[in-house]
Short mmCIF file of C-alpha atoms in Angstrom, two decimals:
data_model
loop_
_atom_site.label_atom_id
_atom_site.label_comp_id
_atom_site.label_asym_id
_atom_site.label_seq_id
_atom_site.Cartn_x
_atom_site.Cartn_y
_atom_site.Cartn_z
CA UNK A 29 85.82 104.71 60.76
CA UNK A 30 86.44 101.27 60.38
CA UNK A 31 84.14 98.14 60.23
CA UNK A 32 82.40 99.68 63.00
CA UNK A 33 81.72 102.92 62.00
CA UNK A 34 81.81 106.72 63.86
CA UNK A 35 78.53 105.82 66.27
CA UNK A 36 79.82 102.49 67.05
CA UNK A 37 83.50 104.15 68.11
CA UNK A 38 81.60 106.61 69.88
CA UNK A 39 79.99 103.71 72.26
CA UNK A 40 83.08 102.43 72.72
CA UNK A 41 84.23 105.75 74.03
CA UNK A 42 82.13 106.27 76.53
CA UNK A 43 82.17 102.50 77.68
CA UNK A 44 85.72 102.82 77.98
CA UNK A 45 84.92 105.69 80.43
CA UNK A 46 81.88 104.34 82.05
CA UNK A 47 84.96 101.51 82.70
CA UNK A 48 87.58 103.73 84.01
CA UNK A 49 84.49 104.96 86.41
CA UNK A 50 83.57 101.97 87.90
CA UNK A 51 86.73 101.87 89.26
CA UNK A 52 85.77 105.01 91.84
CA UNK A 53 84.07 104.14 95.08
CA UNK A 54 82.39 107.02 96.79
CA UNK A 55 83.37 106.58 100.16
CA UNK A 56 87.08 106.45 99.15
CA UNK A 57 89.66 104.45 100.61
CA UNK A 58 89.53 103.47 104.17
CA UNK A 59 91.37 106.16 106.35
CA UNK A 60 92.17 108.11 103.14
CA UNK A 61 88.24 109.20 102.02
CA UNK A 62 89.59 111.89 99.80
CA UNK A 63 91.02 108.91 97.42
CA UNK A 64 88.26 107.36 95.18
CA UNK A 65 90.33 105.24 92.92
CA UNK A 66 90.06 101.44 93.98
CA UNK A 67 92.66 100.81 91.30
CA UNK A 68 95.26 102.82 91.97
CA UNK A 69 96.26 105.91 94.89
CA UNK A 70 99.84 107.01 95.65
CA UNK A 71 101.25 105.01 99.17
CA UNK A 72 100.08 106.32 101.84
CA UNK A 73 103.72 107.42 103.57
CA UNK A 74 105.45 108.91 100.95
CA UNK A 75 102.64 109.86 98.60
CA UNK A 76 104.75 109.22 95.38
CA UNK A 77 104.75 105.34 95.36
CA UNK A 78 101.54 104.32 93.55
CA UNK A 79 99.79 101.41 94.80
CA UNK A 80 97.73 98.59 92.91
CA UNK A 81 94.23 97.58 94.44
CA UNK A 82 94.96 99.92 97.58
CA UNK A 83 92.23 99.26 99.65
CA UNK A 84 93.60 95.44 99.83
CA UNK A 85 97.12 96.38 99.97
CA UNK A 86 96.42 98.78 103.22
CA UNK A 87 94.40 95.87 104.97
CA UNK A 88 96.97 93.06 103.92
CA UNK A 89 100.05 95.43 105.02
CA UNK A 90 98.16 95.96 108.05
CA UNK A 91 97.18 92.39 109.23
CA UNK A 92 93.24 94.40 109.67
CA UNK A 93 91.36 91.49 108.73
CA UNK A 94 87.49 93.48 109.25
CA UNK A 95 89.16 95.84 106.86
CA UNK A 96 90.22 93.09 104.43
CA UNK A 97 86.73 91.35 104.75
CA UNK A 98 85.16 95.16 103.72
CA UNK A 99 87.63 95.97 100.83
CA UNK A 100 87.00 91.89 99.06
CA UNK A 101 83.31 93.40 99.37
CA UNK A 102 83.76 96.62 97.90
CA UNK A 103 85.81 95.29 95.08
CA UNK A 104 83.75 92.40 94.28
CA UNK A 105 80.93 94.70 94.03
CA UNK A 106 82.84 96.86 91.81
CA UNK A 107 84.39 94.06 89.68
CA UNK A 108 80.63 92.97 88.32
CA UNK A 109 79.73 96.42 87.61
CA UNK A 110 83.20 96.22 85.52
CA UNK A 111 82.25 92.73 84.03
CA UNK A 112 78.93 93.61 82.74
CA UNK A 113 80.27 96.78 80.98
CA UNK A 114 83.35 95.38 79.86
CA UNK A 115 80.48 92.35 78.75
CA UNK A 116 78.48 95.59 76.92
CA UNK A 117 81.69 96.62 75.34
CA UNK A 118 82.30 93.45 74.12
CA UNK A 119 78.94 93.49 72.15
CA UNK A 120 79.44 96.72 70.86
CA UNK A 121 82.77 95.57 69.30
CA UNK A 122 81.26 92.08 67.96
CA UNK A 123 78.60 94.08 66.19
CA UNK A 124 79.28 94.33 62.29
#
């Protein structure tokens, strides 16, 4: 188990998920609710082509700055939530 031990892994477990959560916005991506991950979602012409930070990548391609000005909100938003548990898994990890 490590320096750490099981439980400790174990919190870094689910903080790695709670992480790869925060990443999913309810509402989905603008015109494309269905898609929840503000990280990554396939292109939305071909469907294969995976896109980075999609929500900005759809306003930016688009020149829709109210869209733009809504997705920098969203993602901030989501950003702290990913700060403060990437901050939680940090002291989980620093623990000995």
């Amino acid at each position: 188990a490590g320096p750490h031990g099981a439980a400790a892994w174990s919190e870094v477990t689910r903080a790695l998920l709670a992480l790869a959560r925060l990443w999913l916005r309810d509402d989905g991506l603008p015109a494309r609710p269905w898609f929840k991950n503000l990280y990554v979602a396939t292109d939305e012409d071909s469907g294969y082509a995976a896109w980075a930070l999609p929500g900005l990548r759809r306003a930016i391609e688009r020149r829709d700055r109210a869209e733009l000005d809504a997705m920098i909100a969203a993602y901030a938003e989501h950003l702290a939530r990913l700060r403060e548990t990437a901050r939680g898994l940090g002291e989980i990890l620093g623990r000995r």
